[in-house]
PDB file of C-alpha atoms in Angstrom:
ATOM      1  CA  MET A   1     -21.289   8.957  22.856  1.00 78.00           C
ATOM      2  CA  LEU A   2     -20.007  11.709  20.626  1.00 84.00           C
ATOM      3  CA  SER A   3     -16.460  12.982  21.095  1.00 88.00           C
ATOM      4  CA  LYS A   4     -15.594  16.652  21.415  1.00 90.00           C
ATOM      5  CA  LYS A   5     -13.679  16.334  18.160  1.00 87.00           C
ATOM      6  CA  GLU A   6     -16.817  15.134  16.357  1.00 88.00           C
ATOM      7  CA  LEU A   7     -19.155  17.624  18.057  1.00 91.00           C
ATOM      8  CA  PHE A   8     -16.912  20.589  17.376  1.00 93.00           C
ATOM      9  CA  SER A   9     -15.471  19.755  13.985  1.00 95.00           C
ATOM     10  CA  ILE A  10     -15.514  22.719  11.611  1.00 95.00           C
ATOM     11  CA  PRO A  11     -18.037  21.117   9.220  1.00 96.00           C
ATOM     12  CA  ASN A  12     -20.420  20.333  12.079  1.00 96.00           C
ATOM     13  CA  ILE A  13     -20.069  23.854  13.492  1.00 97.00           C
ATOM     14  CA  LEU A  14     -20.997  25.179  10.044  1.00 97.00           C
ATOM     15  CA  CYS A  15     -24.114  22.961  10.137  1.00 97.00           C
ATOM     16  CA  TYR A  16     -25.086  24.335  13.555  1.00 97.00           C
ATOM     17  CA  PHE A  17     -24.554  27.831  12.159  1.00 98.00           C
ATOM     18  CA  ARG A  18     -26.883  27.081   9.214  1.00 97.00           C
ATOM     19  CA  ILE A  19     -29.569  25.796  11.561  1.00 98.00           C
ATOM     20  CA  LEU A  20     -29.256  28.959  13.682  1.00 98.00           C
ATOM     21  CA  LEU A  21     -29.578  31.120  10.552  1.00 98.00           C
ATOM     22  CA  VAL A  22     -33.065  29.704   9.817  1.00 98.00           C
ATOM     23  CA  PRO A  23     -34.961  31.643  12.535  1.00 98.00           C
ATOM     24  CA  VAL A  24     -32.760  34.683  11.879  1.00 98.00           C
ATOM     25  CA  PHE A  25     -33.773  34.564   8.195  1.00 97.00           C
ATOM     26  CA  VAL A  26     -37.475  34.344   9.076  1.00 96.00           C
ATOM     27  CA  TYR A  27     -37.254  37.150  11.631  1.00 96.00           C
ATOM     28  CA  VAL A  28     -35.370  39.471   9.297  1.00 96.00           C
ATOM     29  CA  TYR A  29     -37.648  38.694   6.353  1.00 95.00           C
ATOM     30  CA  PHE A  30     -40.920  39.304   8.210  1.00 93.00           C
ATOM     31  CA  VAL A  31     -39.995  41.761  10.995  1.00 93.00           C
ATOM     32  CA  VAL A  32     -36.859  43.734  10.232  1.00 92.00           C
ATOM     33  CA  GLU A  33     -37.272  44.341   6.520  1.00 88.00           C
ATOM     34  CA  VAL A  34     -40.400  46.128   5.396  1.00 81.00           C
ATOM     35  CA  GLY A  35     -41.902  46.524   1.970  1.00 77.00           C
ATOM     36  CA  GLY A  36     -40.328  44.647  -0.912  1.00 75.00           C
ATOM     37  CA  ASN A  37     -36.732  45.226   0.178  1.00 82.00           C
ATOM     38  CA  HIS A  38     -35.282  41.948   1.441  1.00 94.00           C
ATOM     39  CA  LEU A  39     -31.585  42.395   0.763  1.00 94.00           C
ATOM     40  CA  ILE A  40     -30.493  41.401   4.288  1.00 96.00           C
ATOM     41  CA  SER A  41     -32.600  38.229   4.030  1.00 96.00           C
ATOM     42  CA  ALA A  42     -30.957  37.428   0.696  1.00 97.00           C
ATOM     43  CA  ILE A  43     -27.523  37.904   2.237  1.00 97.00           C
ATOM     44  CA  ILE A  44     -28.445  35.574   5.112  1.00 97.00           C
ATOM     45  CA  LEU A  45     -29.608  32.935   2.623  1.00 97.00           C
ATOM     46  CA  PHE A  46     -26.442  33.403   0.542  1.00 96.00           C
ATOM     47  CA  VAL A  47     -24.243  32.998   3.646  1.00 97.00           C
ATOM     48  CA  SER A  48     -26.201  29.851   4.537  1.00 97.00           C
ATOM     49  CA  SER A  49     -25.655  28.456   1.035  1.00 94.00           C
ATOM     50  CA  ILE A  50     -21.928  29.216   1.125  1.00 95.00           C
ATOM     51  CA  SER A  51     -21.581  27.585   4.554  1.00 96.00           C
ATOM     52  CA  ASP A  52     -23.387  24.512   3.167  1.00 93.00           C
ATOM     53  CA  PHE A  53     -20.835  24.267   0.364  1.00 92.00           C
ATOM     54  CA  LEU A  54     -17.934  24.863   2.756  1.00 95.00           C
ATOM     55  CA  ASP A  55     -18.978  22.263   5.325  1.00 94.00           C
ATOM     56  CA  GLY A  56     -19.076  19.535   2.664  1.00 91.00           C
ATOM     57  CA  PHE A  57     -15.859  20.692   1.021  1.00 94.00           C
ATOM     58  CA  ILE A  58     -13.964  20.870   4.316  1.00 96.00           C
ATOM     59  CA  ALA A  59     -15.328  17.527   5.516  1.00 94.00           C
ATOM     60  CA  ARG A  60     -14.211  15.754   2.329  1.00 92.00           C
ATOM     61  CA  LYS A  61     -10.933  17.636   1.777  1.00 95.00           C
ATOM     62  CA  PHE A  62      -9.654  17.273   5.323  1.00 95.00           C
ATOM     63  CA  ASN A  63     -11.212  13.878   6.091  1.00 93.00           C
ATOM     64  CA  MET A  64     -13.533  15.348   8.732  1.00 93.00           C
ATOM     65  CA  ILE A  65     -16.627  13.336   7.787  1.00 91.00           C
ATOM     66  CA  THR A  66     -18.410  12.234  10.960  1.00 90.00           C
ATOM     67  CA  GLU A  67     -21.513  10.218  11.736  1.00 87.00           C
ATOM     68  CA  LEU A  68     -23.022  13.320  13.344  1.00 91.00           C
ATOM     69  CA  GLY A  69     -22.227  15.301  10.204  1.00 91.00           C
ATOM     70  CA  LYS A  70     -23.936  12.696   8.032  1.00 87.00           C
ATOM     71  CA  PHE A  71     -27.068  13.272  10.106  1.00 89.00           C
ATOM     72  CA  ILE A  72     -26.973  16.996  10.812  1.00 94.00           C
ATOM     73  CA  ASP A  73     -26.013  18.222   7.320  1.00 92.00           C
ATOM     74  CA  PRO A  74     -29.178  16.927   5.615  1.00 89.00           C
ATOM     75  CA  VAL A  75     -31.259  18.185   8.552  1.00 92.00           C
ATOM     76  CA  ALA A  76     -29.791  21.681   8.123  1.00 95.00           C
ATOM     77  CA  ASP A  77     -30.326  21.480   4.344  1.00 93.00           C
ATOM     78  CA  LYS A  78     -33.950  20.363   4.515  1.00 93.00           C
ATOM     79  CA  LEU A  79     -34.848  22.724   7.351  1.00 96.00           C
ATOM     80  CA  THR A  80     -33.446  25.687   5.440  1.00 97.00           C
ATOM     81  CA  GLN A  81     -35.063  24.609   2.182  1.00 96.00           C
ATOM     82  CA  ILE A  82     -38.559  24.068   3.580  1.00 97.00           C
ATOM     83  CA  VAL A  83     -38.527  27.278   5.641  1.00 97.00           C
ATOM     84  CA  VAL A  84     -37.358  29.370   2.670  1.00 98.00           C
ATOM     85  CA  ALA A  85     -40.032  27.802   0.439  1.00 97.00           C
ATOM     86  CA  VAL A  86     -42.783  28.410   3.013  1.00 97.00           C
ATOM     87  CA  VAL A  87     -41.654  32.016   3.543  1.00 96.00           C
ATOM     88  CA  LEU A  88     -41.635  32.673  -0.208  1.00 96.00           C
ATOM     89  CA  MET A  89     -45.158  31.256  -0.594  1.00 96.00           C
ATOM     90  CA  TYR A  90     -46.380  34.550   0.879  1.00 91.00           C
ATOM     91  CA  THR A  91     -44.862  36.540  -1.978  1.00 92.00           C
ATOM     92  CA  TYR A  92     -44.931  33.910  -4.731  1.00 96.00           C
ATOM     93  CA  PRO A  93     -47.960  31.595  -4.423  1.00 96.00           C
ATOM     94  CA  ALA A  94     -46.417  29.118  -6.919  1.00 96.00           C
ATOM     95  CA  TYR A  95     -43.968  28.193  -4.155  1.00 97.00           C
ATOM     96  CA  VAL A  96     -46.775  26.075  -2.714  1.00 97.00           C
ATOM     97  CA  TRP A  97     -45.872  23.550  -5.428  1.00 97.00           C
ATOM     98  CA  LEU A  98     -42.254  23.576  -4.310  1.00 96.00           C
ATOM     99  CA  VAL A  99     -43.311  23.033  -0.705  1.00 96.00           C
ATOM    100  CA  THR A 100     -45.497  20.121  -1.845  1.00 97.00           C
ATOM    101  CA  ILE A 101     -42.690  18.506  -3.845  1.00 97.00           C
ATOM    102  CA  ILE A 102     -40.145  19.026  -1.069  1.00 95.00           C
ATOM    103  CA  VAL A 103     -42.465  17.426   1.500  1.00 96.00           C
ATOM    104  CA  LEU A 104     -43.340  14.521  -0.820  1.00 96.00           C
ATOM    105  CA  LYS A 105     -39.727  13.901  -1.881  1.00 93.00           C
ATOM    106  CA  ASP A 106     -38.284  14.097   1.598  1.00 92.00           C
ATOM    107  CA  GLY A 107     -41.178  12.115   3.066  1.00 93.00           C
ATOM    108  CA  MET A 108     -40.619   9.427   0.442  1.00 94.00           C
ATOM    109  CA  LEU A 109     -36.891   9.345   1.161  1.00 91.00           C
ATOM    110  CA  LEU A 110     -37.482   9.192   4.899  1.00 91.00           C
ATOM    111  CA  PHE A 111     -40.303   6.676   5.150  1.00 93.00           C
ATOM    112  CA  ALA A 112     -39.749   4.497   2.081  1.00 92.00           C
ATOM    113  CA  GLY A 113     -36.003   4.726   2.617  1.00 89.00           C
ATOM    114  CA  TRP A 114     -36.347   3.617   6.233  1.00 91.00           C
ATOM    115  CA  TYR A 115     -38.637   0.719   5.255  1.00 91.00           C
ATOM    116  CA  ILE A 116     -36.284  -0.453   2.514  1.00 90.00           C
ATOM    117  CA  PHE A 117     -33.277  -0.133   4.804  1.00 88.00           C
ATOM    118  CA  LYS A 118     -35.020  -2.250   7.456  1.00 90.00           C
ATOM    119  CA  LYS A 119     -35.922  -4.840   4.811  1.00 87.00           C
ATOM    120  CA  THR A 120     -32.691  -4.949   2.786  1.00 87.00           C
ATOM    121  CA  GLY A 121     -30.015  -3.211   4.834  1.00 84.00           C
ATOM    122  CA  ARG A 122     -29.372  -0.911   1.856  1.00 81.00           C
ATOM    123  CA  HIS A 123     -29.938   2.799   1.453  1.00 81.00           C
ATOM    124  CA  LEU A 124     -29.561   5.438  -1.229  1.00 80.00           C
ATOM    125  CA  ALA A 125     -26.444   7.552  -1.467  1.00 71.00           C
ATOM    126  CA  GLN A 126     -26.659  10.804   0.468  1.00 70.00           C
ATOM    127  CA  ALA A 127     -27.270  13.019  -2.543  1.00 78.00           C
ATOM    128  CA  GLU A 128     -27.331  12.329  -6.248  1.00 86.00           C
ATOM    129  CA  LEU A 129     -26.647  14.765  -9.088  1.00 92.00           C
ATOM    130  CA  PRO A 130     -30.314  15.519  -9.980  1.00 94.00           C
ATOM    131  CA  GLY A 131     -30.986  16.370  -6.336  1.00 92.00           C
ATOM    132  CA  LYS A 132     -27.871  18.525  -6.075  1.00 91.00           C
ATOM    133  CA  ILE A 133     -28.779  20.411  -9.247  1.00 96.00           C
ATOM    134  CA  ALA A 134     -32.384  20.946  -8.111  1.00 96.00           C
ATOM    135  CA  THR A 135     -31.232  22.160  -4.704  1.00 93.00           C
ATOM    136  CA  ALA A 136     -28.624  24.520  -6.176  1.00 94.00           C
ATOM    137  CA  VAL A 137     -31.204  25.978  -8.581  1.00 97.00           C
ATOM    138  CA  PHE A 138     -33.704  26.289  -5.718  1.00 97.00           C
ATOM    139  CA  PHE A 139     -31.278  28.368  -3.657  1.00 96.00           C
ATOM    140  CA  ILE A 140     -30.137  30.487  -6.615  1.00 97.00           C
ATOM    141  CA  VAL A 141     -33.735  31.208  -7.635  1.00 98.00           C
ATOM    142  CA  SER A 142     -34.897  31.829  -4.060  1.00 97.00           C
ATOM    143  CA  THR A 143     -31.988  34.137  -3.261  1.00 97.00           C
ATOM    144  CA  SER A 144     -32.525  36.029  -6.529  1.00 97.00           C
ATOM    145  CA  LEU A 145     -36.256  36.455  -5.899  1.00 96.00           C
ATOM    146  CA  ILE A 146     -35.561  37.708  -2.381  1.00 96.00           C
ATOM    147  CA  ALA A 147     -32.759  40.087  -3.396  1.00 95.00           C
ATOM    148  CA  PHE A 148     -34.162  41.614  -6.562  1.00 94.00           C
ATOM    149  CA  VAL A 149     -37.428  42.898  -7.929  1.00 91.00           C
ATOM    150  CA  VAL A 150     -38.014  40.429 -10.738  1.00 93.00           C
ATOM    151  CA  PRO A 151     -40.739  40.892 -13.357  1.00 96.00           C
ATOM    152  CA  ALA A 152     -43.633  38.495 -12.745  1.00 95.00           C
ATOM    153  CA  TYR A 153     -43.184  36.516 -15.967  1.00 97.00           C
ATOM    154  CA  ILE A 154     -39.463  35.960 -15.268  1.00 97.00           C
ATOM    155  CA  ALA A 155     -40.173  35.017 -11.641  1.00 97.00           C
ATOM    156  CA  SER A 156     -42.798  32.521 -12.822  1.00 97.00           C
ATOM    157  CA  PHE A 157     -40.368  30.994 -15.304  1.00 98.00           C
ATOM    158  CA  MET A 158     -37.706  30.690 -12.600  1.00 98.00           C
ATOM    159  CA  ILE A 159     -40.106  29.131 -10.103  1.00 98.00           C
ATOM    160  CA  TYR A 160     -41.636  26.649 -12.557  1.00 98.00           C
ATOM    161  CA  THR A 161     -38.179  25.629 -13.793  1.00 98.00           C
ATOM    162  CA  THR A 162     -37.260  24.903 -10.181  1.00 98.00           C
ATOM    163  CA  ILE A 163     -40.484  22.933  -9.715  1.00 98.00           C
ATOM    164  CA  VAL A 164     -39.684  20.786 -12.768  1.00 98.00           C
ATOM    165  CA  LEU A 165     -36.124  20.147 -11.569  1.00 98.00           C
ATOM    166  CA  MET A 166     -37.383  19.205  -8.079  1.00 97.00           C
ATOM    167  CA  ALA A 167     -39.947  16.847  -9.625  1.00 97.00           C
ATOM    168  CA  ILE A 168     -37.228  15.227 -11.755  1.00 97.00           C
ATOM    169  CA  ALA A 169     -35.069  14.762  -8.644  1.00 96.00           C
ATOM    170  CA  MET A 170     -38.029  13.246  -6.796  1.00 96.00           C
ATOM    171  CA  GLY A 171     -38.611  10.820  -9.683  1.00 96.00           C
ATOM    172  CA  TYR A 172     -34.927   9.933  -9.759  1.00 94.00           C
ATOM    173  CA  TYR A 173     -34.860   9.177  -6.035  1.00 93.00           C
ATOM    174  CA  GLY A 174     -38.124   7.228  -6.369  1.00 94.00           C
ATOM    175  CA  GLN A 175     -36.558   5.041  -9.058  1.00 94.00           C
ATOM    176  CA  GLY A 176     -33.524   4.496  -6.859  1.00 92.00           C
ATOM    177  CA  LEU A 177     -35.716   3.392  -3.949  1.00 92.00           C
ATOM    178  CA  TYR A 178     -37.691   1.107  -6.253  1.00 92.00           C
ATOM    179  CA  ARG A 179     -34.477  -0.547  -7.482  1.00 90.00           C
ATOM    180  CA  LEU A 180     -33.262  -1.010  -3.907  1.00 86.00           C
ATOM    181  CA  TYR A 181     -36.589  -2.531  -2.931  1.00 86.00           C
ATOM    182  CA  GLY A 182     -36.417  -4.925  -5.905  1.00 85.00           C
ATOM    183  CA  LYS A 183     -32.986  -6.167  -4.800  1.00 76.00           C
ATOM    184  CA  GLY A 184     -34.314  -7.084  -1.356  1.00 61.00           C
TER     185      GLY A 184
END
């Protein structure tokens, strides 16, 4: 049973807030904003990104890390990431590759990670540097493409750079899972 202190810790409240921003982002992007002007959507995504940084910072700085937070933070991260990528596929078709990599990477981490944990009792660290870099670049690129009119060749460069970084992160996590499996 979760305590009130754990349920209502500031970092966990920030995670709930991020999850609630996901449908707001989609609604604003597709219904409220018309044409190519998506500044409000970009602001929503920026606020979500800042709250993601703050929840982790506060949890570590003030020793507010909870078991619920360890679960809900990655859920909020992945939900936001996949929804943003799917939404941007409508404007930037190359985002389909990002959606594919996100689904493959997270599916690998979920299913292979669960199997390896059941077999060995070990699991990967929450997030490693290549994954953090890829995620940060994803949100910077996505927010920029939503907020500004970017020339097609620059947008393509930004998107394909993000795809490469996500693929590198996926490979890094795959190697980590393989090493864990080998130790079992």
